[in-house]
Amino acid sequence: MILVIGATGRIGGEVARLLVSAGSPVRALIRDRSKATALADQGVELATGDLGDAASLDQAMQGVDRVFLVSVQDLRQAELQGNAVDAALGAHIGHIVKVSGIAPSVSPGGPAEIGRQHWQTEHRIEATGVPFTFLRPGFFMQNLLETAAPMVSELGLLAAPMDSAPIAMVDARDIAAVAAAVLTSDSHYDRVYDVTGPRAFSYAELAAVLASATAQRVRYVNTPPKLAANVLRRQGKPDWYVEHLAEMAELFRAGAGATVSTTVRDLTGRPPQTIESFAAEHASSFTQDGVSRLVHTAARLGLTVAGRAASVSRAR
Ligand SMILES: NC(=O)c1ccc[n+]([C@@H]2O[C@H](COP(=O)([O-])OP(=O)(O)OC[C@H]3O[C@@H](n4cnc5c(N)ncnc54)[C@H](OP(=O)(O)O)[C@@H]3O)[C@@H](O)[C@H]2O)c1
């Protein structure tokens, strides 16, 4: 039995799906069962629990051989994941597979809080003596759906404080595929893998890829870091998160995302997703729908658009 922690998230959900389709029995630690109907439909056993509740972790780990551990970026990440490590030790788990941070950030004195916390959890796992595998992924392509898609679709702008830094972005589903390969083999004990996409590219190149996928103009705006932080604060993001993103952007500008690994191909036998195919797959997320385009065009012309029926009248 494999326990997947973080199964309602981007990586964990795909890990559970891949393991079930490979015939492995899977249990998922779930905080909110209403988010887990798709998992249950796939045949995943659900264990209600929380990383903050040690008893629920002990319960969820009964009869489990391996644990997959990922959770949300959070200032309590090391403390919460540490609870899972303690429970795994108590339950005599045979293998812990943890999603960590991008390699240059994972260090006790690293510049980014979440990277330091990933290091603490890695260190804690190593100290248990339980066989482990740490996956250190690059920048997720899926981040673009949250950060870039709204401004690309609405304004044709890709604003980020990244200079011309090359970043080997990776599809979260490829990280999941690597995790599933690791969890179904005995060959990856006590190993650390960097997991990246197939090539590093700058944000200017990314803008060109998005322009080509959406057949619209997309311009990269290299935002001053202070301005980027202010925009995030105005969006209501908490201070620690704004600071974390600023620290990560500084790391990327210094070249931390440039290294390309062969892990996806080596462990899954197929090449990783390219940014071109990711952009094509998600082109609609980066494209204004017809009504929004009409509203924007009308606004530029001093007109207002009434309702979804898109009748246009002269603004007063
Ligand atoms: N984004 C990047 O570019 C990037 C790059 C490298 C590494 N990483 C690392 O990747 C990880 C995030 O992966 P992801 O994007 O797959 O995560 P995600 O989509 O944010 O999902 C997080 C999962 O953790 C679960 N979770 C959160 N708190 C929990 C708790 N207290 N108890 C039990 N479960 C809990 C969530 O459950 P609910 O649905 O109940 O909330 C959800 O299933 C982070 O550690 C981050 O540092 C990210």
Coordinates of C-alpha atoms and ligand atoms in Angstrom, one line a residue:
M1 CA 0.0 0.0 0.0
I2 CA 1.3 3.5 -0.9
L3 CA 0.1 6.5 1.1
V4 CA -0.1 9.7 -1.0
I5 CA 0.0 12.9 1.0
G6 CA -1.1 15.9 -1.0
A7 CA -3.3 13.9 -3.3
T8 CA -5.8 16.7 -4.0
G9 CA -2.9 18.9 -5.3
R10 CA -1.2 19.2 -8.7
I11 CA 1.5 16.6 -8.3
G12 CA -0.1 14.3 -5.7
G13 CA -3.3 13.9 -7.7
E14 CA -1.4 12.7 -10.8
V15 CA 0.8 10.4 -8.7
A16 CA -2.3 8.7 -7.2
R17 CA -3.8 8.3 -10.7
L18 CA -0.6 6.9 -12.2
L19 CA -0.1 4.5 -9.3
V20 CA -3.7 3.2 -9.5
S21 CA -3.4 2.7 -13.3
A22 CA -0.2 0.8 -12.7
G23 CA -2.1 -1.6 -10.4
S24 CA -0.7 -0.3 -7.1
P25 CA -3.0 -0.1 -4.1
V26 CA -3.1 3.6 -3.1
R27 CA -4.4 5.4 0.0
A28 CA -4.7 9.2 0.1
L29 CA -4.6 11.4 3.2
I30 CA -7.5 13.8 2.7
R31 CA -8.5 16.9 4.7
D32 CA -11.7 17.5 2.8
R33 CA -13.5 14.5 1.3
S34 CA -15.5 16.7 -1.0
K35 CA -12.3 17.4 -3.0
A36 CA -11.6 13.7 -3.3
T37 CA -14.5 12.3 -5.2
A38 CA -12.4 11.9 -8.4
L39 CA -9.7 10.0 -6.4
A40 CA -12.3 7.7 -4.8
D41 CA -13.8 7.1 -8.3
Q42 CA -10.4 6.0 -9.5
G43 CA -10.2 3.4 -6.7
V44 CA -8.0 5.4 -4.3
E45 CA -8.8 4.5 -0.6
L46 CA -9.4 7.7 1.4
A47 CA -8.0 8.3 4.9
T48 CA -9.3 11.5 6.5
G49 CA -6.5 13.3 8.3
D50 CA -4.2 16.3 8.5
L51 CA -0.5 16.8 8.7
G52 CA -1.2 18.8 11.8
D53 CA -2.9 15.9 13.5
A54 CA -0.4 13.2 14.5
A55 CA -3.0 10.6 15.4
S56 CA -4.6 10.8 12.0
L57 CA -1.2 10.2 10.4
D58 CA -0.6 7.2 12.6
Q59 CA -3.9 5.8 11.5
A60 CA -3.4 6.6 7.8
M61 CA 0.0 4.8 7.8
Q62 CA -1.3 1.5 9.1
G63 CA -0.4 -1.2 6.6
V64 CA 1.5 1.2 4.4
D65 CA 4.8 0.3 2.8
R66 CA 5.8 3.6 1.1
V67 CA 4.8 7.2 1.6
F68 CA 4.7 10.0 -1.0
L69 CA 5.0 13.4 0.7
V70 CA 4.1 16.7 -0.8
S71 CA 2.2 19.6 0.7
V72 CA 1.5 23.3 0.0
Q73 CA 4.1 26.0 0.3
D74 CA 3.5 27.2 3.9
L75 CA 5.5 28.7 6.7
R76 CA 4.7 25.6 8.7
Q77 CA 5.7 23.2 5.9
A78 CA 8.7 21.8 7.8
E79 CA 6.8 21.3 11.0
L80 CA 3.8 19.7 9.2
Q81 CA 5.9 17.4 7.0
G82 CA 8.0 16.6 10.1
N83 CA 4.9 15.1 11.6
A84 CA 4.6 12.8 8.6
V85 CA 8.2 11.8 9.0
D86 CA 7.7 10.9 12.7
A87 CA 4.6 8.9 11.8
A88 CA 6.5 7.1 9.0
L89 CA 9.3 6.1 11.4
G90 CA 6.8 4.8 14.0
A91 CA 4.9 2.8 11.3
H92 CA 8.1 1.2 10.0
I93 CA 7.5 2.6 6.5
G94 CA 10.0 1.2 4.0
H95 CA 10.5 4.3 1.7
I96 CA 9.7 8.0 1.8
V97 CA 9.5 9.9 -1.5
K98 CA 9.4 13.7 -0.9
V99 CA 8.9 16.5 -3.3
S100 CA 11.4 19.1 -2.3
G101 CA 12.4 22.5 -3.7
I102 CA 14.5 23.6 -6.7
A103 CA 18.0 22.3 -5.9
P104 CA 19.9 25.6 -5.4
S105 CA 17.2 26.7 -2.8
V106 CA 17.5 23.6 -0.7
S107 CA 20.1 24.5 1.8
P108 CA 20.3 25.3 5.6
G109 CA 21.5 28.8 4.9
G110 CA 19.7 29.3 1.5
P111 CA 18.2 32.6 0.6
A112 CA 14.5 31.5 0.5
E113 CA 12.5 30.4 3.5
I114 CA 10.7 27.5 1.8
G115 CA 14.0 26.2 0.5
R116 CA 15.4 26.2 4.0
Q117 CA 12.3 24.4 5.2
H118 CA 12.7 21.7 2.5
W119 CA 16.2 21.2 3.6
Q120 CA 15.1 20.7 7.2
T121 CA 12.6 18.1 6.1
E122 CA 15.1 16.3 3.9
H123 CA 17.6 16.4 6.8
R124 CA 14.9 15.0 9.2
I125 CA 14.1 12.2 6.8
E126 CA 17.7 11.3 6.3
A127 CA 18.2 11.1 10.1
T128 CA 15.5 8.5 10.5
G129 CA 17.5 5.9 8.4
V130 CA 14.3 5.2 6.4
P131 CA 15.2 4.8 2.7
F132 CA 14.3 8.0 0.9
T133 CA 14.1 9.6 -2.5
F134 CA 14.1 13.4 -2.8
L135 CA 12.7 15.0 -6.0
R136 CA 13.9 18.6 -6.5
P137 CA 11.8 20.1 -9.3
G138 CA 12.3 23.2 -11.2
F139 CA 9.7 26.0 -11.7
F140 CA 6.3 24.4 -12.6
M141 CA 4.8 25.2 -16.0
Q142 CA 1.4 25.1 -14.2
N143 CA 2.4 28.3 -12.2
L144 CA 1.9 30.1 -15.5
L145 CA -1.8 29.3 -15.5
E146 CA -2.2 31.2 -12.2
T147 CA 0.3 34.0 -12.7
A148 CA 0.8 34.6 -16.4
A149 CA -2.5 33.5 -18.0
P150 CA -4.7 36.4 -16.7
M151 CA -2.4 39.2 -17.9
V152 CA -1.5 37.4 -21.2
S153 CA -5.1 36.9 -22.1
E154 CA -6.4 40.2 -20.9
L155 CA -3.5 42.6 -21.8
G156 CA -1.1 40.6 -24.1
L157 CA 1.6 41.2 -21.4
L158 CA 3.9 38.8 -19.6
A159 CA 5.3 40.8 -16.7
A160 CA 7.8 39.2 -14.3
P161 CA 11.0 40.3 -12.5
M162 CA 13.1 37.6 -14.3
D163 CA 15.5 39.7 -16.5
S164 CA 16.7 37.3 -19.3
A165 CA 17.3 34.4 -16.9
P166 CA 17.0 30.9 -18.5
I167 CA 14.6 28.7 -16.6
A168 CA 14.1 24.9 -17.3
M169 CA 10.4 24.9 -16.4
V170 CA 8.8 21.5 -15.8
D171 CA 5.3 20.1 -16.2
A172 CA 4.0 19.0 -12.7
R173 CA 2.7 15.9 -14.4
D174 CA 6.3 14.9 -15.3
I175 CA 7.2 15.3 -11.7
A176 CA 4.3 13.0 -10.8
A177 CA 5.5 10.5 -13.5
V178 CA 9.0 10.4 -12.0
A179 CA 7.5 10.0 -8.5
A180 CA 5.3 7.1 -9.7
A181 CA 8.4 5.4 -11.2
V182 CA 10.3 5.8 -8.0
L183 CA 7.5 4.5 -5.8
T184 CA 7.1 1.3 -7.8
S185 CA 10.8 0.4 -7.8
D186 CA 13.5 -0.5 -5.3
S187 CA 16.2 1.1 -7.4
H188 CA 16.0 4.7 -6.1
Y189 CA 16.7 4.4 -2.4
D190 CA 18.7 7.3 -0.9
R191 CA 18.8 9.2 -4.2
V192 CA 18.2 12.9 -5.0
Y193 CA 16.9 13.8 -8.4
D194 CA 16.6 17.2 -10.0
V195 CA 13.5 17.2 -12.2
T196 CA 13.3 19.8 -15.0
G197 CA 11.8 20.3 -18.4
P198 CA 13.9 19.6 -21.6
R199 CA 15.4 23.0 -22.1
A200 CA 15.9 26.4 -20.3
F201 CA 14.3 29.5 -21.8
S202 CA 13.9 33.1 -20.9
Y203 CA 10.7 34.9 -20.3
A204 CA 11.2 36.8 -23.6
E205 CA 11.3 33.4 -25.3
L206 CA 8.3 32.3 -23.3
A207 CA 6.3 35.3 -24.5
A208 CA 7.1 34.3 -28.1
V209 CA 6.0 30.7 -27.4
L210 CA 2.7 32.0 -25.9
A211 CA 2.2 34.4 -28.8
S212 CA 2.6 31.5 -31.3
A213 CA 0.3 29.2 -29.3
T214 CA -2.5 31.9 -29.1
A215 CA -2.0 33.7 -32.4
Q216 CA -1.9 37.0 -30.5
R217 CA 0.7 39.5 -29.5
V218 CA 2.4 38.8 -26.2
R219 CA 5.1 41.2 -24.9
Y220 CA 7.5 40.4 -22.0
V221 CA 7.9 43.2 -19.5
N222 CA 10.9 42.8 -17.2
T223 CA 9.3 44.2 -14.0
P224 CA 11.5 45.9 -11.3
P225 CA 11.4 43.5 -8.3
K226 CA 9.9 46.2 -6.0
L227 CA 7.0 46.8 -8.4
A228 CA 6.4 43.1 -8.7
A229 CA 6.2 42.8 -4.9
N230 CA 3.8 45.8 -4.7
V231 CA 1.5 44.2 -7.2
L232 CA 1.4 41.0 -5.2
R233 CA 0.7 42.9 -2.0
R234 CA -2.1 44.8 -3.7
Q235 CA -3.6 41.4 -4.8
G236 CA -3.8 40.6 -1.1
K237 CA -0.9 38.1 -0.9
P238 CA 0.6 37.7 2.6
D239 CA 3.9 39.3 3.3
W240 CA 5.8 36.1 3.8
Y241 CA 4.6 34.8 0.4
V242 CA 5.5 38.1 -1.4
E243 CA 9.0 37.9 0.2
H244 CA 9.3 34.2 -0.8
L245 CA 8.5 35.0 -4.4
A246 CA 11.0 37.9 -4.4
E247 CA 13.7 35.6 -3.0
M248 CA 12.9 32.9 -5.6
A249 CA 13.0 35.5 -8.4
E250 CA 16.4 36.7 -7.2
L251 CA 17.6 33.1 -7.3
F252 CA 16.3 32.6 -10.8
R253 CA 17.9 35.9 -12.0
A254 CA 21.2 34.6 -10.7
G255 CA 20.8 31.5 -12.9
A256 CA 19.4 28.9 -10.4
G257 CA 16.8 27.6 -12.9
A258 CA 19.2 27.1 -15.9
T259 CA 20.3 23.6 -15.2
V260 CA 18.6 20.9 -17.3
S261 CA 18.3 17.4 -15.9
T262 CA 17.6 14.1 -17.8
T263 CA 15.6 12.6 -14.9
V264 CA 12.2 12.5 -16.6
R265 CA 13.6 10.6 -19.6
D266 CA 15.9 8.4 -17.5
L267 CA 13.1 7.3 -15.1
T268 CA 10.0 7.3 -17.2
G269 CA 11.5 6.3 -20.6
R270 CA 9.8 9.3 -22.4
P271 CA 10.9 12.9 -22.9
P272 CA 9.5 15.6 -20.7
Q273 CA 6.8 18.0 -21.8
T274 CA 8.0 21.0 -23.8
I275 CA 6.9 24.5 -23.2
E276 CA 5.6 24.6 -26.8
S277 CA 3.2 21.7 -26.2
F278 CA 2.2 22.9 -22.8
A279 CA 1.3 26.3 -24.3
A280 CA -0.6 24.7 -27.1
E281 CA -2.5 22.4 -24.7
H282 CA -3.5 25.4 -22.5
A283 CA -3.8 28.0 -25.3
S284 CA -7.4 28.8 -24.3
S285 CA -6.3 29.9 -20.8
F286 CA -3.9 32.4 -22.4
T287 CA -6.4 33.7 -24.9
Q288 CA -9.1 36.3 -24.4
D289 CA -12.6 34.9 -25.1
G290 CA -14.6 36.7 -27.7
V291 CA -16.7 38.7 -25.2
S292 CA -13.7 40.0 -23.2
R293 CA -12.0 41.0 -26.5
L294 CA -15.1 42.9 -27.5
V295 CA -15.2 44.6 -24.1
H296 CA -11.6 45.6 -24.3
T297 CA -11.8 46.8 -27.8
A298 CA -15.0 48.8 -27.0
A299 CA -13.3 50.3 -23.9
R300 CA -10.3 51.5 -26.1
L301 CA -12.9 53.1 -28.4
G302 CA -14.8 54.8 -25.5
L303 CA -17.8 52.4 -25.8
T304 CA -19.4 50.2 -23.2
V305 CA -20.7 46.7 -23.8
A306 CA -24.0 45.7 -22.3
G307 CA -24.3 42.1 -21.1
R308 CA -23.2 38.8 -22.7
A309 CA -25.4 39.6 -25.7
A310 CA -22.7 42.2 -26.5
S311 CA -24.8 45.0 -27.6
V312 CA -22.6 48.1 -27.8
S313 CA -23.6 51.6 -26.9
R314 CA -21.8 54.9 -26.8
A315 CA -20.4 55.6 -23.2
R316 CA -22.0 58.7 -21.6
Ligands
LIG1 N1 5.5 25.8 -7.8 C1 6.7 25.6 -8.1 O1 7.2 26.1 -9.1 C2 7.6 24.6 -7.3 C3 8.9 24.3 -7.7 C4 9.6 23.5 -6.9 C5 9.1 22.9 -5.8 N2 7.8 23.2 -5.4 C6 7.2 22.5 -4.2 O2 6.1 21.8 -4.6 C7 5.2 21.7 -3.4 C8 3.8 22.0 -3.9 O3 3.3 21.0 -4.8 P1 1.9 21.1 -5.5 O4 1.9 22.3 -6.4 O5 1.6 19.8 -6.1 O6 1.0 21.4 -4.3 P2 -0.5 21.9 -4.3 O7 -1.2 21.7 -5.6 O8 -0.5 23.2 -3.6 O9 -1.2 20.8 -3.3 C9 -0.9 20.8 -1.9 C10 -1.5 19.5 -1.3 O10 -1.1 19.5 0.0 C11 -2.3 19.2 0.8 N3 -2.1 19.8 2.1 C12 -1.8 21.1 2.5 N4 -1.7 21.2 3.8 C13 -2.1 20.0 4.3 C14 -2.2 19.5 5.6 N5 -2.0 20.3 6.7 N6 -2.5 18.2 5.8 C15 -2.7 17.4 4.8 N7 -2.6 17.8 3.5 C16 -2.3 19.1 3.3 C17 -3.4 19.9 0.0 O11 -4.6 19.5 0.5 P3 -6.0 20.4 0.4 O12 -6.5 20.2 -1.0 O13 -6.8 19.9 1.5 O14 -5.6 21.8 0.6 C18 -3.0 19.5 -1.4 O15 -3.4 18.2 -1.6 C19 5.7 22.7 -2.4 O16 6.4 22.0 -1.4 C20 6.7 23.6 -3.2 O17 7.7 24.1 -2.4 C21 7.0 24.0 -6.1

